PDB file of C-alpha atoms in Angstrom:
ATOM      1  CA  MET I   1      -2.733  38.095 -32.577  1.00 52.00           C
ATOM      2  CA  SER I   2      -0.165  35.298 -32.577  1.00 51.00           C
ATOM      3  CA  GLU I   3       0.915  33.327 -29.540  1.00 49.00           C
ATOM      4  CA  LEU I   4       4.287  35.065 -29.724  1.00 49.00           C
ATOM      5  CA  ASP I   5       2.720  38.524 -29.672  1.00 51.00           C
ATOM      6  CA  GLU I   6       0.757  37.586 -26.582  1.00 50.00           C
ATOM      7  CA  LEU I   7       4.014  37.177 -24.712  1.00 44.00           C
ATOM      8  CA  PHE I   8       4.482  40.936 -24.916  1.00 43.00           C
ATOM      9  CA  GLN I   9       0.905  41.946 -24.143  1.00 45.00           C
ATOM     10  CA  PRO I  10       0.168  43.362 -20.677  1.00 40.00           C
ATOM     11  CA  GLN I  11      -2.116  41.276 -18.482  1.00 42.00           C
ATOM     12  CA  VAL I  12      -5.785  42.260 -18.682  1.00 42.00           C
ATOM     13  CA  THR I  13      -7.038  43.188 -15.221  1.00 43.00           C
ATOM     14  CA  THR I  14     -10.528  43.602 -13.923  1.00 46.00           C
ATOM     15  CA  THR I  15     -10.244  45.381 -10.560  1.00 48.00           C
ATOM     16  CA  SER I  16      -9.033  48.845  -9.711  1.00 51.00           C
ATOM     17  CA  ALA I  17      -6.556  47.355  -7.254  1.00 49.00           C
ATOM     18  CA  GLN I  18      -5.085  45.227  -9.997  1.00 49.00           C
ATOM     19  CA  ARG I  19      -4.985  48.198 -12.381  1.00 55.00           C
ATOM     20  CA  GLU I  20      -3.018  50.179  -9.824  1.00 59.00           C
ATOM     21  CA  GLN I  21      -0.355  47.494  -9.474  1.00 65.00           C
ATOM     22  CA  PRO I  22       3.089  48.660 -10.611  1.00 74.00           C
ATOM     23  CA  PHE I  23       4.745  47.280 -13.720  1.00 75.00           C
ATOM     24  CA  ASP I  24       5.989  43.776 -12.975  1.00 79.00           C
ATOM     25  CA  LYS I  25       9.533  43.857 -14.253  1.00 79.00           C
ATOM     26  CA  GLU I  26      10.198  40.218 -13.371  1.00 81.00           C
ATOM     27  CA  ALA I  27       7.120  38.998 -15.252  1.00 79.00           C
ATOM     28  CA  TRP I  28       8.118  41.085 -18.273  1.00 76.00           C
ATOM     29  CA  ALA I  29      11.646  39.670 -18.159  1.00 79.00           C
ATOM     30  CA  GLN I  30      10.224  36.152 -17.908  1.00 85.00           C
ATOM     31  CA  LYS I  31       8.068  36.662 -20.997  1.00 87.00           C
ATOM     32  CA  LYS I  32      11.017  38.069 -22.866  1.00 85.00           C
ATOM     33  CA  GLN I  33      13.114  35.071 -21.856  1.00 89.00           C
ATOM     34  CA  GLU I  34      10.392  32.709 -23.078  1.00 92.00           C
ATOM     35  CA  LEU I  35      10.372  34.415 -26.458  1.00 93.00           C
ATOM     36  CA  ARG I  36      14.162  34.232 -26.608  1.00 92.00           C
ATOM     37  CA  HIS I  37      14.009  30.501 -25.921  1.00 94.00           C
ATOM     38  CA  TRP I  38      11.405  30.151 -28.664  1.00 96.00           C
ATOM     39  CA  THR I  39      13.689  31.820 -31.194  1.00 97.00           C
ATOM     40  CA  TYR I  40      16.616  29.567 -30.287  1.00 96.00           C
ATOM     41  CA  GLU I  41      14.458  26.447 -30.482  1.00 97.00           C
ATOM     42  CA  THR I  42      13.029  27.592 -33.823  1.00 98.00           C
ATOM     43  CA  ILE I  43      16.491  28.227 -35.243  1.00 98.00           C
ATOM     44  CA  ASP I  44      17.620  24.704 -34.297  1.00 98.00           C
ATOM     45  CA  ALA I  45      14.415  23.097 -35.596  1.00 98.00           C
ATOM     46  CA  THR I  46      14.585  24.972 -38.905  1.00 98.00           C
ATOM     47  CA  THR I  47      18.269  24.111 -39.290  1.00 98.00           C
ATOM     48  CA  ALA I  48      17.433  20.424 -38.898  1.00 97.00           C
ATOM     49  CA  ALA I  49      14.499  20.714 -41.316  1.00 97.00           C
ATOM     50  CA  ILE I  50      16.446  22.291 -44.181  1.00 98.00           C
ATOM     51  CA  ALA I  51      19.264  19.786 -43.706  1.00 97.00           C
ATOM     52  CA  GLN I  52      16.849  16.938 -44.448  1.00 96.00           C
ATOM     53  CA  ASN I  53      14.996  18.401 -47.427  1.00 96.00           C
ATOM     54  CA  GLY I  54      16.576  19.774 -50.582  1.00 97.00           C
ATOM     55  CA  GLU I  55      13.578  21.936 -51.465  1.00 97.00           C
ATOM     56  CA  GLN I  56      13.513  23.553 -48.025  1.00 98.00           C
ATOM     57  CA  PHE I  57      17.259  24.034 -48.184  1.00 98.00           C
ATOM     58  CA  GLN I  58      16.875  25.872 -51.488  1.00 98.00           C
ATOM     59  CA  HIS I  59      14.176  28.076 -49.933  1.00 98.00           C
ATOM     60  CA  TYR I  60      16.650  28.966 -47.187  1.00 98.00           C
ATOM     61  CA  LEU I  61      19.252  29.947 -49.791  1.00 98.00           C
ATOM     62  CA  ASP I  62      16.642  32.132 -51.494  1.00 98.00           C
ATOM     63  CA  VAL I  63      15.950  33.978 -48.231  1.00 98.00           C
ATOM     64  CA  GLN I  64      19.640  34.333 -47.396  1.00 98.00           C
ATOM     65  CA  SER I  65      20.364  35.698 -50.871  1.00 98.00           C
ATOM     66  CA  ARG I  66      17.805  38.471 -50.296  1.00 97.00           C
ATOM     67  CA  PHE I  67      19.053  39.189 -46.773  1.00 97.00           C
ATOM     68  CA  ASP I  68      22.787  38.695 -47.118  1.00 95.00           C
ATOM     69  CA  LEU I  69      23.501  41.286 -44.413  1.00 95.00           C
ATOM     70  CA  TYR I  70      21.559  39.181 -41.899  1.00 97.00           C
ATOM     71  CA  SER I  71      23.022  36.291 -39.953  1.00 97.00           C
ATOM     72  CA  VAL I  72      22.231  32.696 -40.816  1.00 98.00           C
ATOM     73  CA  ALA I  73      20.165  32.437 -37.616  1.00 98.00           C
ATOM     74  CA  ASN I  74      18.016  35.409 -38.623  1.00 98.00           C
ATOM     75  CA  ALA I  75      17.615  34.128 -42.178  1.00 98.00           C
ATOM     76  CA  LEU I  76      16.322  30.875 -40.688  1.00 98.00           C
ATOM     77  CA  LEU I  77      13.864  32.804 -38.502  1.00 98.00           C
ATOM     78  CA  ILE I  78      12.645  34.748 -41.542  1.00 98.00           C
ATOM     79  CA  LEU I  79      12.301  31.504 -43.499  1.00 98.00           C
ATOM     80  CA  THR I  80      10.101  30.028 -40.775  1.00 98.00           C
ATOM     81  CA  GLN I  81       7.883  33.042 -40.169  1.00 98.00           C
ATOM     82  CA  ARG I  82       7.884  35.152 -43.342  1.00 98.00           C
ATOM     83  CA  PRO I  83       9.591  33.247 -46.183  1.00 97.00           C
ATOM     84  CA  ASP I  84       8.429  35.675 -48.908  1.00 97.00           C
ATOM     85  CA  ALA I  85       9.779  38.766 -47.136  1.00 97.00           C
ATOM     86  CA  THR I  86      11.685  41.244 -49.286  1.00 96.00           C
ATOM     87  CA  ARG I  87      12.282  44.320 -47.079  1.00 96.00           C
ATOM     88  CA  ILE I  88      11.964  44.224 -43.315  1.00 98.00           C
ATOM     89  CA  ALA I  89      12.182  46.776 -40.512  1.00 97.00           C
ATOM     90  CA  ASP I  90      10.794  47.298 -37.039  1.00 97.00           C
ATOM     91  CA  PHE I  91       7.782  49.490 -36.279  1.00 97.00           C
ATOM     92  CA  ASP I  92       9.798  52.621 -35.445  1.00 97.00           C
ATOM     93  CA  SER I  93      12.035  52.338 -38.518  1.00 97.00           C
ATOM     94  CA  TRP I  94       9.043  52.083 -40.832  1.00 98.00           C
ATOM     95  CA  LYS I  95       7.412  55.035 -39.053  1.00 97.00           C
ATOM     96  CA  GLU I  96      10.528  57.182 -39.542  1.00 97.00           C
ATOM     97  CA  GLN I  97      10.095  56.584 -43.273  1.00 96.00           C
ATOM     98  CA  GLY I  98       6.473  57.697 -43.124  1.00 97.00           C
ATOM     99  CA  VAL I  99       5.308  54.103 -43.500  1.00 97.00           C
ATOM    100  CA  TYR I 100       2.730  52.457 -41.249  1.00 96.00           C
ATOM    101  CA  ILE I 101       1.790  48.882 -40.448  1.00 97.00           C
ATOM    102  CA  ARG I 102      -1.508  47.730 -41.918  1.00 96.00           C
ATOM    103  CA  ARG I 103      -4.273  46.799 -39.497  1.00 94.00           C
ATOM    104  CA  LYS I 104      -4.394  43.212 -38.261  1.00 94.00           C
ATOM    105  CA  GLU I 105      -0.899  42.490 -39.540  1.00 95.00           C
ATOM    106  CA  THR I 106       1.195  40.312 -37.233  1.00 94.00           C
ATOM    107  CA  GLY I 107       4.911  40.872 -36.948  1.00 95.00           C
ATOM    108  CA  PHE I 108       7.641  38.268 -36.762  1.00 97.00           C
ATOM    109  CA  TYR I 109      10.826  38.021 -34.761  1.00 97.00           C
ATOM    110  CA  ILE I 110      14.533  38.049 -35.402  1.00 97.00           C
ATOM    111  CA  LEU I 111      17.414  38.421 -32.946  1.00 97.00           C
ATOM    112  CA  GLU I 112      19.465  41.567 -32.435  1.00 94.00           C
ATOM    113  CA  PRO I 113      22.685  41.899 -30.429  1.00 90.00           C
ATOM    114  CA  GLY I 114      22.248  43.072 -26.846  1.00 84.00           C
ATOM    115  CA  GLU I 115      24.732  43.615 -24.048  1.00 83.00           C
ATOM    116  CA  GLU I 116      28.074  41.934 -23.590  1.00 82.00           C
ATOM    117  CA  TYR I 117      28.591  39.563 -20.682  1.00 82.00           C
ATOM    118  CA  LYS I 118      31.369  37.461 -19.173  1.00 81.00           C
ATOM    119  CA  ARG I 119      31.227  33.716 -19.580  1.00 82.00           C
ATOM    120  CA  GLU I 120      32.350  31.338 -16.833  1.00 82.00           C
ATOM    121  CA  ASP I 121      35.629  30.757 -18.663  1.00 84.00           C
ATOM    122  CA  GLY I 122      36.315  34.500 -18.676  1.00 79.00           C
ATOM    123  CA  SER I 123      35.580  35.075 -22.357  1.00 84.00           C
ATOM    124  CA  THR I 124      33.155  37.741 -23.542  1.00 84.00           C
ATOM    125  CA  GLY I 125      29.775  36.825 -24.976  1.00 81.00           C
ATOM    126  CA  ILE I 126      26.927  38.858 -26.455  1.00 86.00           C
ATOM    127  CA  SER I 127      23.318  38.372 -25.459  1.00 84.00           C
ATOM    128  CA  TYR I 128      20.695  38.455 -28.195  1.00 90.00           C
ATOM    129  CA  ASN I 129      17.189  39.818 -27.820  1.00 92.00           C
ATOM    130  CA  PRO I 130      14.074  39.147 -29.915  1.00 95.00           C
ATOM    131  CA  LYS I 131      13.065  42.059 -32.121  1.00 96.00           C
ATOM    132  CA  LYS I 132       9.678  42.357 -33.807  1.00 97.00           C
ATOM    133  CA  MET I 133       9.819  43.095 -37.522  1.00 98.00           C
ATOM    134  CA  PHE I 134       7.400  43.724 -40.377  1.00 98.00           C
ATOM    135  CA  ASP I 135       7.834  43.033 -44.076  1.00 98.00           C
ATOM    136  CA  ALA I 136       7.137  45.787 -46.599  1.00 97.00           C
ATOM    137  CA  ALA I 137       4.093  43.842 -47.812  1.00 96.00           C
ATOM    138  CA  GLN I 138       2.565  44.308 -44.346  1.00 97.00           C
ATOM    139  CA  THR I 139       2.876  48.083 -44.539  1.00 97.00           C
ATOM    140  CA  THR I 140       1.741  51.090 -46.533  1.00 97.00           C
ATOM    141  CA  ALA I 141       5.128  51.254 -48.261  1.00 95.00           C
ATOM    142  CA  GLN I 142       4.943  51.630 -52.009  1.00 92.00           C
ATOM    143  CA  LYS I 143       5.919  48.552 -53.944  1.00 89.00           C
ATOM    144  CA  LYS I 144       9.393  48.735 -55.383  1.00 86.00           C
ATOM    145  CA  GLU I 145       9.958  48.154 -59.050  1.00 87.00           C
ATOM    146  CA  PRO I 146      11.494  44.754 -59.892  1.00 86.00           C
ATOM    147  CA  PRO I 147      15.296  44.964 -59.784  1.00 85.00           C
ATOM    148  CA  ALA I 148      16.951  46.090 -63.002  1.00 88.00           C
ATOM    149  CA  TYR I 149      19.801  43.659 -63.512  1.00 93.00           C
ATOM    150  CA  PRO I 150      22.874  44.668 -65.505  1.00 93.00           C
ATOM    151  CA  ASP I 151      23.465  43.231 -68.946  1.00 95.00           C
ATOM    152  CA  ASP I 152      25.457  39.994 -69.272  1.00 97.00           C
ATOM    153  CA  ARG I 153      28.769  41.662 -70.036  1.00 96.00           C
ATOM    154  CA  THR I 154      28.521  44.158 -67.189  1.00 97.00           C
ATOM    155  CA  ARG I 155      27.424  41.458 -64.749  1.00 97.00           C
ATOM    156  CA  ILE I 156      30.406  39.247 -65.560  1.00 97.00           C
ATOM    157  CA  LYS I 157      32.738  42.227 -65.442  1.00 97.00           C
ATOM    158  CA  ALA I 158      31.413  43.058 -61.969  1.00 98.00           C
ATOM    159  CA  LEU I 159      31.905  39.432 -60.875  1.00 98.00           C
ATOM    160  CA  MET I 160      35.534  39.600 -61.964  1.00 97.00           C
ATOM    161  CA  ASP I 161      36.175  43.011 -60.418  1.00 97.00           C
ATOM    162  CA  ARG I 162      38.919  42.939 -57.758  1.00 96.00           C
ATOM    163  CA  SER I 163      39.114  39.173 -57.930  1.00 97.00           C
ATOM    164  CA  PRO I 164      41.450  37.775 -55.254  1.00 95.00           C
ATOM    165  CA  VAL I 165      43.161  35.657 -57.946  1.00 97.00           C
ATOM    166  CA  PRO I 166      44.013  36.009 -61.667  1.00 97.00           C
ATOM    167  CA  ILE I 167      41.337  34.838 -64.134  1.00 98.00           C
ATOM    168  CA  THR I 168      42.270  33.600 -67.611  1.00 97.00           C
ATOM    169  CA  ILE I 169      40.550  31.937 -70.598  1.00 96.00           C
ATOM    170  CA  GLY I 170      41.740  28.454 -71.532  1.00 95.00           C
ATOM    171  CA  ASP I 171      41.094  25.481 -73.813  1.00 93.00           C
ATOM    172  CA  ALA I 172      42.576  22.641 -71.777  1.00 91.00           C
ATOM    173  CA  LEU I 173      40.014  22.132 -69.018  1.00 94.00           C
ATOM    174  CA  PRO I 174      38.635  18.631 -68.405  1.00 90.00           C
ATOM    175  CA  ALA I 175      35.410  17.707 -70.141  1.00 85.00           C
ATOM    176  CA  GLU I 176      32.274  19.244 -68.620  1.00 91.00           C
ATOM    177  CA  VAL I 177      34.357  21.616 -66.473  1.00 96.00           C
ATOM    178  CA  HIS I 178      33.421  25.204 -67.287  1.00 97.00           C
ATOM    179  CA  ALA I 179      35.842  26.885 -64.881  1.00 98.00           C
ATOM    180  CA  LEU I 180      38.441  25.730 -62.403  1.00 97.00           C
ATOM    181  CA  TYR I 181      40.134  27.289 -59.400  1.00 97.00           C
ATOM    182  CA  GLN I 182      43.592  25.807 -58.922  1.00 95.00           C
ATOM    183  CA  PRO I 183      44.826  26.144 -55.327  1.00 95.00           C
ATOM    184  CA  ASP I 184      48.459  25.396 -56.198  1.00 93.00           C
ATOM    185  CA  THR I 185      48.720  28.366 -58.570  1.00 94.00           C
ATOM    186  CA  ARG I 186      45.907  30.390 -56.922  1.00 95.00           C
ATOM    187  CA  SER I 187      44.333  31.148 -60.274  1.00 97.00           C
ATOM    188  CA  ILE I 188      41.087  30.497 -62.166  1.00 98.00           C
ATOM    189  CA  VAL I 189      40.760  29.261 -65.730  1.00 98.00           C
ATOM    190  CA  VAL I 190      37.457  29.685 -67.618  1.00 98.00           C
ATOM    191  CA  ARG I 191      36.616  27.579 -70.656  1.00 97.00           C
ATOM    192  CA  ARG I 192      36.587  29.506 -73.917  1.00 95.00           C
ATOM    193  CA  GLY I 193      33.317  29.876 -75.825  1.00 94.00           C
ATOM    194  CA  LEU I 194      30.782  29.580 -72.991  1.00 96.00           C
ATOM    195  CA  GLY I 195      27.507  31.461 -72.884  1.00 97.00           C
ATOM    196  CA  ALA I 196      27.086  34.308 -70.438  1.00 97.00           C
ATOM    197  CA  GLY I 197      24.970  32.335 -67.954  1.00 97.00           C
ATOM    198  CA  ASP I 198      27.400  29.422 -67.885  1.00 97.00           C
ATOM    199  CA  ILE I 199      30.312  31.794 -67.375  1.00 98.00           C
ATOM    200  CA  PHE I 200      28.648  33.519 -64.427  1.00 98.00           C
ATOM    201  CA  ARG I 201      27.556  30.295 -62.723  1.00 98.00           C
ATOM    202  CA  ALA I 202      30.914  28.562 -63.137  1.00 98.00           C
ATOM    203  CA  LEU I 203      33.064  31.584 -62.361  1.00 98.00           C
ATOM    204  CA  ALA I 204      31.007  32.458 -59.277  1.00 98.00           C
ATOM    205  CA  GLN I 205      31.560  28.981 -57.870  1.00 98.00           C
ATOM    206  CA  GLU I 206      35.307  29.107 -58.476  1.00 98.00           C
ATOM    207  CA  LEU I 207      35.590  32.591 -57.002  1.00 98.00           C
ATOM    208  CA  VAL I 208      33.952  31.275 -53.839  1.00 98.00           C
ATOM    209  CA  HIS I 209      36.683  28.634 -53.683  1.00 98.00           C
ATOM    210  CA  ALA I 210      39.263  31.410 -54.001  1.00 97.00           C
ATOM    211  CA  GLU I 211      37.549  33.400 -51.229  1.00 96.00           C
ATOM    212  CA  ILE I 212      37.467  30.464 -48.835  1.00 95.00           C
ATOM    213  CA  ASP I 213      41.076  29.574 -49.666  1.00 96.00           C
ATOM    214  CA  ARG I 214      42.295  32.955 -48.396  1.00 89.00           C
ATOM    215  CA  GLY I 215      42.597  31.615 -44.861  1.00 74.00           C
ATOM    216  CA  HIS I 216      43.683  28.035 -45.546  1.00 79.00           C
ATOM    217  CA  ASN I 217      46.851  26.077 -46.087  1.00 81.00           C
ATOM    218  CA  ASN I 218      46.744  22.988 -48.312  1.00 88.00           C
ATOM    219  CA  TYR I 219      43.266  23.898 -49.540  1.00 94.00           C
ATOM    220  CA  SER I 220      41.048  20.989 -50.567  1.00 92.00           C
ATOM    221  CA  ARG I 221      38.527  21.737 -53.307  1.00 92.00           C
ATOM    222  CA  SER I 222      36.528  18.607 -52.582  1.00 93.00           C
ATOM    223  CA  GLU I 223      36.068  19.628 -48.959  1.00 94.00           C
ATOM    224  CA  TYR I 224      34.441  22.922 -49.958  1.00 96.00           C
ATOM    225  CA  ASN I 225      32.635  22.066 -53.200  1.00 97.00           C
ATOM    226  CA  PHE I 226      29.262  22.080 -51.456  1.00 97.00           C
ATOM    227  CA  GLN I 227      29.753  25.523 -49.902  1.00 97.00           C
ATOM    228  CA  ALA I 228      31.019  26.947 -53.202  1.00 98.00           C
ATOM    229  CA  TYR I 229      28.056  25.474 -55.093  1.00 98.00           C
ATOM    230  CA  CYS I 230      25.525  26.944 -52.651  1.00 98.00           C
ATOM    231  CA  ALA I 231      27.220  30.349 -52.563  1.00 98.00           C
ATOM    232  CA  ALA I 232      27.229  30.446 -56.374  1.00 98.00           C
ATOM    233  CA  TYR I 233      23.494  29.761 -56.319  1.00 98.00           C
ATOM    234  CA  MET I 234      22.938  32.699 -53.956  1.00 98.00           C
ATOM    235  CA  LEU I 235      24.963  34.997 -56.200  1.00 98.00           C
ATOM    236  CA  CYS I 236      22.947  33.905 -59.235  1.00 98.00           C
ATOM    237  CA  LYS I 237      19.697  34.570 -57.399  1.00 97.00           C
ATOM    238  CA  LYS I 238      20.888  37.969 -56.258  1.00 97.00           C
ATOM    239  CA  PHE I 239      22.006  39.134 -59.695  1.00 97.00           C
ATOM    240  CA  GLY I 240      19.287  37.622 -61.870  1.00 97.00           C
ATOM    241  CA  VAL I 241      21.146  34.680 -63.421  1.00 98.00           C
ATOM    242  CA  GLU I 242      19.196  31.537 -64.318  1.00 97.00           C
ATOM    243  CA  THR I 243      19.332  28.912 -61.544  1.00 98.00           C
ATOM    244  CA  ALA I 244      17.312  26.030 -63.039  1.00 97.00           C
ATOM    245  CA  SER I 245      20.411  23.845 -63.348  1.00 97.00           C
ATOM    246  CA  PHE I 246      21.120  23.867 -59.594  1.00 98.00           C
ATOM    247  CA  ARG I 247      20.112  20.739 -57.683  1.00 97.00           C
ATOM    248  CA  PHE I 248      19.956  20.255 -53.910  1.00 97.00           C
ATOM    249  CA  GLY I 249      18.455  16.776 -53.665  1.00 96.00           C
ATOM    250  CA  ARG I 250      21.537  15.348 -51.933  1.00 95.00           C
ATOM    251  CA  VAL I 251      21.701  17.914 -49.158  1.00 97.00           C
ATOM    252  CA  SER I 252      20.746  15.370 -46.503  1.00 95.00           C
ATOM    253  CA  GLU I 253      23.756  13.215 -47.463  1.00 95.00           C
ATOM    254  CA  ARG I 254      26.090  16.171 -47.133  1.00 94.00           C
ATOM    255  CA  LEU I 255      24.759  17.384 -43.784  1.00 95.00           C
ATOM    256  CA  LYS I 256      23.793  14.123 -42.115  1.00 90.00           C
ATOM    257  CA  ASP I 257      25.135  13.431 -38.617  1.00 91.00           C
ATOM    258  CA  MET I 258      25.907  17.120 -38.112  1.00 96.00           C
ATOM    259  CA  GLU I 259      24.615  19.080 -35.144  1.00 97.00           C
ATOM    260  CA  PRO I 260      22.549  22.239 -35.878  1.00 97.00           C
ATOM    261  CA  GLN I 261      25.414  24.469 -34.749  1.00 97.00           C
ATOM    262  CA  GLN I 262      27.805  22.705 -37.130  1.00 97.00           C
ATOM    263  CA  ILE I 263      25.349  23.076 -39.997  1.00 98.00           C
ATOM    264  CA  ARG I 264      25.002  26.805 -39.314  1.00 98.00           C
ATOM    265  CA  ALA I 265      28.787  27.116 -39.372  1.00 97.00           C
ATOM    266  CA  GLU I 266      28.716  25.630 -42.884  1.00 97.00           C
ATOM    267  CA  LEU I 267      25.922  27.997 -43.905  1.00 98.00           C
ATOM    268  CA  THR I 268      27.816  30.971 -42.482  1.00 98.00           C
ATOM    269  CA  LEU I 269      30.923  30.102 -44.475  1.00 97.00           C
ATOM    270  CA  MET I 270      29.012  30.077 -47.768  1.00 97.00           C
ATOM    271  CA  LYS I 271      27.015  33.193 -46.855  1.00 98.00           C
ATOM    272  CA  ASP I 272      30.134  35.181 -45.980  1.00 97.00           C
ATOM    273  CA  ALA I 273      31.930  34.177 -49.183  1.00 97.00           C
ATOM    274  CA  ALA I 274      28.914  35.093 -51.316  1.00 98.00           C
ATOM    275  CA  HIS I 275      28.514  38.387 -49.468  1.00 97.00           C
ATOM    276  CA  ASP I 276      32.164  39.363 -50.003  1.00 97.00           C
ATOM    277  CA  ILE I 277      31.807  38.810 -53.745  1.00 98.00           C
ATOM    278  CA  SER I 278      28.414  40.529 -53.855  1.00 97.00           C
ATOM    279  CA  ARG I 279      29.805  43.561 -52.051  1.00 97.00           C
ATOM    280  CA  ARG I 280      32.587  43.938 -54.613  1.00 97.00           C
ATOM    281  CA  MET I 281      30.086  43.605 -57.430  1.00 97.00           C
ATOM    282  CA  HIS I 282      27.767  46.244 -55.969  1.00 96.00           C
ATOM    283  CA  ARG I 283      30.689  48.625 -55.483  1.00 96.00           C
ATOM    284  CA  MET I 284      31.756  48.252 -59.112  1.00 95.00           C
ATOM    285  CA  LEU I 285      28.180  48.584 -60.436  1.00 95.00           C
ATOM    286  CA  ALA I 286      27.514  51.649 -58.278  1.00 92.00           C
ATOM    287  CA  GLY I 287      30.678  53.316 -59.526  1.00 89.00           C
ATOM    288  CA  GLN I 288      29.706  52.592 -63.098  1.00 85.00           C
ATOM    289  CA  ARG I 289      26.261  54.125 -62.608  1.00 81.00           C
ATOM    290  CA  GLN I 290      27.832  57.294 -61.216  1.00 81.00           C
ATOM    291  CA  GLN I 291      30.016  57.617 -64.289  1.00 78.00           C
ATOM    292  CA  GLN I 292      27.112  57.293 -66.710  1.00 71.00           C
ATOM    293  CA  PRO I 293      25.717  60.639 -67.914  1.00 65.00           C
ATOM    294  CA  SER I 294      22.173  61.430 -66.911  1.00 56.00           C
ATOM    295  CA  ARG I 295      19.447  61.671 -69.545  1.00 48.00           C
ATOM    296  CA  SER I 296      19.373  65.442 -69.206  1.00 48.00           C
ATOM    297  CA  ASP I 297      23.119  65.666 -69.774  1.00 51.00           C
ATOM    298  CA  SER I 298      23.015  63.383 -72.797  1.00 48.00           C
ATOM    299  CA  ALA I 299      20.158  65.402 -74.318  1.00 48.00           C
ATOM    300  CA  ARG I 300      22.189  68.613 -74.356  1.00 48.00           C
TER     301      ARG I 300
END
């Protein structure tokens, strides 16, 4: 049993008088508050750690790419406690699926939204409570087959689907530039003759620029190159595109002198942009699968 789990264990008593004592609500609330403080401290510590180490930063991006519906804070908590997690749920959710937690397995914690409250300035805030989770590998759940990624053409077509800006092929891009989002014309040009992997990596990065530019005036590419680069990496990881060319050795230079909250704001921006593109891709791919005839239909 981990130290965190012990926070939620009832006190062991030895006398009948002690056993007859009513549930101590204040003690329970205190333990819960201690665990909440631990999660906040862990989030800040992990934020600082990944900002100083390119390898750890890349591990964070890997986790966030698998859990793109989860907040940056929760991805950081997963990274710290269960970095290889693939599917997570709480005890009751697994049980509803007929899945049970294996003996001696220890859960880990994320934060879930609780009740709203009024801040001193009159604004509304949301309290967050620790929630114990288990990864599929800790349960009796059957292992899922490795994801079946679409072919190169379909994957690029899905990436381009419902693009917020026009995408064209061109021959006049600067040397070594595979694709370019141009804020003044709000359009993307892709170099002619690239391989499928290069197209996906370059186009993903430029589409992130286009996503971020939706809410900006006088958009600066240089200001958001880092976020676009990281979001493109997450999209490549999510859709099975080679990522060996990505480098994160200079992360500490980019994030130095930033407070943990500021760093998480940067991470949230890239996560949200990647998620918006990923959601469009999944919608297009799902629609395509529905249109494909089943094997039984094609055999008739």
